[in-house]
Each structure stands twice: as C-alpha cells, then as structure tokens.
Short mmCIF file of N, CA, C and O in Angstrom, two decimals:
data_model
loop_
_atom_site.label_atom_id
_atom_site.label_comp_id
_atom_site.label_asym_id
_atom_site.label_seq_id
_atom_site.Cartn_x
_atom_site.Cartn_y
_atom_site.Cartn_z
N UNK A 655 118.74 -95.91 -192.17
CA UNK A 655 117.49 -96.17 -192.36
C UNK A 655 116.83 -94.55 -192.38
O UNK A 655 117.09 -93.80 -191.93
N UNK A 656 115.86 -94.58 -193.68
CA UNK A 656 115.13 -93.36 -193.80
C UNK A 656 114.08 -93.24 -192.70
O UNK A 656 114.11 -93.98 -191.89
N UNK A 657 113.61 -91.99 -192.48
CA UNK A 657 112.76 -91.63 -191.65
C UNK A 657 111.38 -92.74 -192.00
O UNK A 657 110.55 -93.11 -191.14
N UNK A 658 111.02 -92.65 -193.15
CA UNK A 658 109.75 -93.39 -193.43
C UNK A 658 110.32 -94.99 -193.21
O UNK A 658 109.19 -95.51 -192.75
N UNK A 659 111.11 -95.48 -193.59
CA UNK A 659 111.63 -96.95 -193.04
C UNK A 659 111.70 -97.01 -191.58
O UNK A 659 111.12 -98.24 -191.09
N UNK A 660 112.01 -96.06 -190.86
CA UNK A 660 112.12 -95.95 -189.27
C UNK A 660 110.47 -96.16 -189.03
O UNK A 660 110.15 -96.77 -187.84
N UNK A 661 109.71 -95.29 -189.59
CA UNK A 661 108.27 -95.28 -189.04
C UNK A 661 107.50 -96.64 -189.42
O UNK A 661 106.88 -96.96 -188.53
N UNK A 662 108.03 -97.04 -190.42
CA UNK A 662 107.42 -98.43 -190.96
C UNK A 662 107.94 -99.55 -190.00
O UNK A 662 106.82 -100.57 -189.28
N UNK A 663 109.30 -99.47 -189.47
CA UNK A 663 109.59 -100.60 -188.62
C UNK A 663 108.90 -100.39 -187.18
O UNK A 663 108.68 -101.38 -186.73
N UNK A 664 108.84 -99.16 -186.74
CA UNK A 664 108.19 -98.78 -185.36
C UNK A 664 106.81 -99.25 -185.39
O UNK A 664 106.37 -99.82 -184.34
N UNK A 665 106.32 -99.00 -186.31
CA UNK A 665 104.98 -99.62 -186.59
C UNK A 665 104.77 -100.99 -186.46
O UNK A 665 103.81 -101.61 -185.83
N UNK A 666 105.65 -101.78 -187.04
CA UNK A 666 105.68 -103.02 -187.17
C UNK A 666 106.20 -103.69 -185.71
O UNK A 666 105.33 -104.80 -185.45
N UNK A 667 106.65 -103.10 -185.12
CA UNK A 667 107.31 -103.46 -183.53
C UNK A 667 106.20 -103.20 -182.87
O UNK A 667 105.65 -104.07 -182.04
N UNK A 668 105.56 -102.26 -182.98
CA UNK A 668 104.49 -101.92 -181.77
C UNK A 668 102.93 -102.92 -182.45
O UNK A 668 102.74 -103.35 -181.53
N UNK A 669 102.87 -103.26 -183.52
CA UNK A 669 102.08 -104.11 -183.72
C UNK A 669 102.33 -105.49 -183.45
O UNK A 669 101.34 -106.28 -182.71
N UNK A 670 103.46 -106.02 -183.41
CA UNK A 670 104.11 -107.17 -183.11
C UNK A 670 103.56 -107.64 -181.35
O UNK A 670 103.42 -108.44 -181.00
N UNK A 671 104.10 -106.35 -180.81
CA UNK A 671 104.03 -106.29 -179.50
C UNK A 671 102.55 -106.30 -178.78
O UNK A 671 102.18 -107.33 -177.89
N UNK A 672 101.57 -105.62 -179.57
CA UNK A 672 100.02 -105.79 -179.50
C UNK A 672 99.64 -107.05 -179.42
O UNK A 672 98.78 -107.64 -178.76
N UNK A 673 99.98 -107.72 -180.55
CA UNK A 673 99.61 -109.14 -180.98
C UNK A 673 100.03 -109.97 -179.92
O UNK A 673 99.20 -110.95 -179.46
N UNK A 674 101.30 -110.03 -179.66
CA UNK A 674 101.88 -111.08 -178.67
C UNK A 674 101.25 -110.71 -177.31
O UNK A 674 100.86 -111.72 -176.53
N UNK A 675 100.82 -109.44 -176.79
CA UNK A 675 100.28 -109.37 -175.70
C UNK A 675 98.92 -109.96 -175.66
O UNK A 675 98.38 -110.54 -174.61
N UNK A 676 98.22 -109.57 -177.02
CA UNK A 676 96.93 -110.48 -176.97
C UNK A 676 96.84 -111.94 -176.85
O UNK A 676 95.93 -112.52 -176.23
N UNK A 677 97.81 -112.25 -177.48
CA UNK A 677 97.90 -113.97 -177.40
C UNK A 677 98.36 -114.49 -176.11
O UNK A 677 97.70 -115.35 -175.42
N UNK A 678 99.03 -113.73 -175.50
CA UNK A 678 99.63 -113.74 -174.17
C UNK A 678 98.32 -114.05 -173.25
O UNK A 678 98.23 -114.60 -172.31
N UNK A 679 97.52 -113.01 -173.31
CA UNK A 679 96.17 -112.83 -172.09
C UNK A 679 95.30 -113.79 -172.82
O UNK A 679 94.77 -114.56 -171.80
N UNK A 680 95.10 -114.39 -174.03
CA UNK A 680 94.24 -115.30 -174.30
C UNK A 680 94.86 -116.79 -173.72
O UNK A 680 94.01 -117.33 -172.98
N UNK A 681 95.84 -116.70 -173.66
CA UNK A 681 96.66 -118.04 -173.16
C UNK A 681 96.50 -118.23 -171.93
O UNK A 681 95.99 -119.22 -171.20
N UNK A 682 96.70 -117.01 -171.00
CA UNK A 682 96.75 -116.88 -169.58
C UNK A 682 95.16 -117.11 -169.36
O UNK A 682 94.71 -118.06 -168.48
N UNK A 683 94.39 -116.87 -169.85
CA UNK A 683 92.86 -116.99 -169.56
C UNK A 683 92.25 -118.46 -169.75
O UNK A 683 91.81 -118.88 -168.71
N UNK A 684 93.00 -119.14 -170.94
CA UNK A 684 92.69 -120.50 -171.01
C UNK A 684 93.46 -121.25 -169.68
O UNK A 684 92.81 -122.31 -169.34
N UNK A 685 94.56 -120.88 -169.30
CA UNK A 685 95.43 -121.49 -168.26
C UNK A 685 94.46 -121.38 -167.11
O UNK A 685 94.70 -122.53 -166.16
N UNK A 686 93.89 -120.68 -167.10
CA UNK A 686 93.06 -120.35 -165.62
C UNK A 686 91.37 -121.01 -165.91
O UNK A 686 91.21 -121.96 -164.91
N UNK A 687 90.93 -120.82 -166.86
CA UNK A 687 89.59 -121.51 -167.07
C UNK A 687 89.32 -122.78 -167.35
O UNK A 687 88.44 -123.48 -166.62
N UNK A 688 90.23 -123.42 -168.10
CA UNK A 688 90.15 -124.92 -168.11
C UNK A 688 90.17 -125.55 -166.80
O UNK A 688 89.41 -126.50 -166.51
N UNK A 689 91.49 -125.51 -165.84
CA UNK A 689 91.27 -126.13 -164.84
C UNK A 689 90.13 -125.78 -163.82
O UNK A 689 89.90 -126.71 -162.97
N UNK A 690 89.83 -124.51 -163.98
CA UNK A 690 88.66 -124.26 -163.36
C UNK A 690 87.23 -125.13 -163.15
O UNK A 690 86.37 -125.57 -162.40
N UNK A 691 87.28 -125.23 -164.77
CA UNK A 691 86.14 -125.81 -165.14
C UNK A 691 86.13 -127.24 -164.46
O UNK A 691 84.94 -127.88 -164.35
N UNK A 692 87.22 -127.59 -164.66
CA UNK A 692 87.29 -129.26 -163.75
C UNK A 692 87.72 -129.27 -162.62
O UNK A 692 88.00 -130.42 -161.84
N UNK A 693 87.46 -128.30 -161.63
CA UNK A 693 87.55 -127.88 -160.20
C UNK A 693 88.87 -128.52 -159.84
O UNK A 693 89.15 -129.24 -158.75
N UNK A 694 89.79 -128.15 -160.72
CA UNK A 694 91.29 -128.13 -160.22
C UNK A 694 91.86 -127.11 -159.69
O UNK A 694 93.01 -126.76 -160.77
N UNK A 695 91.59 -126.32 -158.85
CA UNK A 695 92.18 -125.04 -158.53
C UNK A 695 93.58 -125.44 -158.08
O UNK A 695 94.42 -124.19 -158.01
N UNK A 696 94.07 -126.52 -157.74
CA UNK A 696 95.55 -126.48 -157.14
C UNK A 696 96.24 -126.29 -158.64
O UNK A 696 97.37 -125.73 -158.42
N UNK A 697 95.98 -126.65 -159.87
CA UNK A 697 96.59 -126.60 -160.80
C UNK A 697 96.99 -124.93 -161.14
O UNK A 697 97.97 -124.83 -161.82
N UNK A 698 95.60 -124.23 -160.83
CA UNK A 698 95.78 -122.92 -161.04
C UNK A 698 97.07 -122.12 -160.25
O UNK A 698 97.65 -121.38 -160.85
N UNK A 699 96.84 -122.43 -159.27
CA UNK A 699 97.93 -122.20 -158.18
C UNK A 699 99.11 -122.69 -158.63
O UNK A 699 100.14 -121.77 -158.58
N UNK A 700 99.41 -123.76 -158.67
CA UNK A 700 100.76 -124.18 -159.22
C UNK A 700 101.35 -123.65 -160.37
O UNK A 700 102.26 -123.48 -160.56
N UNK A 701 100.41 -123.58 -161.56
CA UNK A 701 100.94 -122.79 -162.63
C UNK A 701 101.42 -121.49 -162.75
O UNK A 701 102.17 -120.71 -163.24
N UNK A 702 100.49 -120.62 -161.45
CA UNK A 702 101.04 -119.28 -161.35
C UNK A 702 102.39 -119.57 -160.47
O UNK A 702 102.96 -118.40 -160.81
N UNK A 703 102.42 -120.22 -160.12
CA UNK A 703 103.96 -120.22 -159.08
C UNK A 703 105.19 -120.83 -160.13
O UNK A 703 106.26 -120.67 -159.64
N UNK A 704 104.78 -121.70 -160.84
CA UNK A 704 105.81 -122.61 -161.58
C UNK A 704 105.64 -122.56 -162.86
O UNK A 704 105.15 -123.16 -163.47
N UNK A 705 106.86 -121.72 -163.32
CA UNK A 705 106.84 -121.60 -165.03
C UNK A 705 106.89 -122.66 -165.78
O UNK A 705 106.50 -122.75 -166.82
N UNK A 706 107.81 -123.60 -165.47
CA UNK A 706 107.81 -125.00 -166.18
C UNK A 706 106.78 -126.00 -166.12
O UNK A 706 106.13 -126.13 -167.17
N UNK A 707 105.78 -125.81 -164.96
CA UNK A 707 104.70 -126.58 -164.93
C UNK A 707 103.63 -125.69 -165.87
O UNK A 707 102.76 -126.34 -166.56
N UNK A 708 103.58 -124.55 -165.89
CA UNK A 708 102.59 -123.69 -166.73
C UNK A 708 103.02 -123.74 -168.33
O UNK A 708 102.07 -124.04 -169.17
N UNK A 709 104.33 -123.80 -168.56
CA UNK A 709 104.51 -124.11 -169.81
C UNK A 709 104.06 -125.59 -170.27
O UNK A 709 103.51 -126.01 -171.31
N UNK A 710 104.21 -126.73 -169.42
CA UNK A 710 103.84 -128.00 -169.50
C UNK A 710 102.19 -128.11 -169.89
O UNK A 710 101.93 -128.65 -170.71
N UNK A 711 101.52 -127.24 -169.35
CA UNK A 711 100.07 -127.16 -169.42
C UNK A 711 99.68 -126.54 -170.86
O UNK A 711 98.63 -126.94 -171.22
#
C-alpha cells in the first residue's frame, strides 16, 4: 500500500471509530434516560449488569 493509501485508510479507521463511539454514547444515554422518565430505575441497573438484557432494550 502506498503512503497516501495508508494515510487515507488510517483516517477512515479513525473516523469510523469516532462515529461508532458517538453512536454508542447516544445509545447508552437513551438506555438510561427512557427508563428513568418512566421511574423504572430497576431496568437501568439490570441493563448495566446484564449485556443480553441491555441488547433486548
């Protein structure tokens, strides 16, 4: 791979990681805020402890 190609590749990887991180943060915020509005704090705690339950939500 050329130096230019490697630079483009590295930038694309960095951008993808940043976008993924932002999407993860947004999803995690929703995971906390929605049950909180409904006074279902037990769901917040369970989702933090149980990855399968978190995916279900």
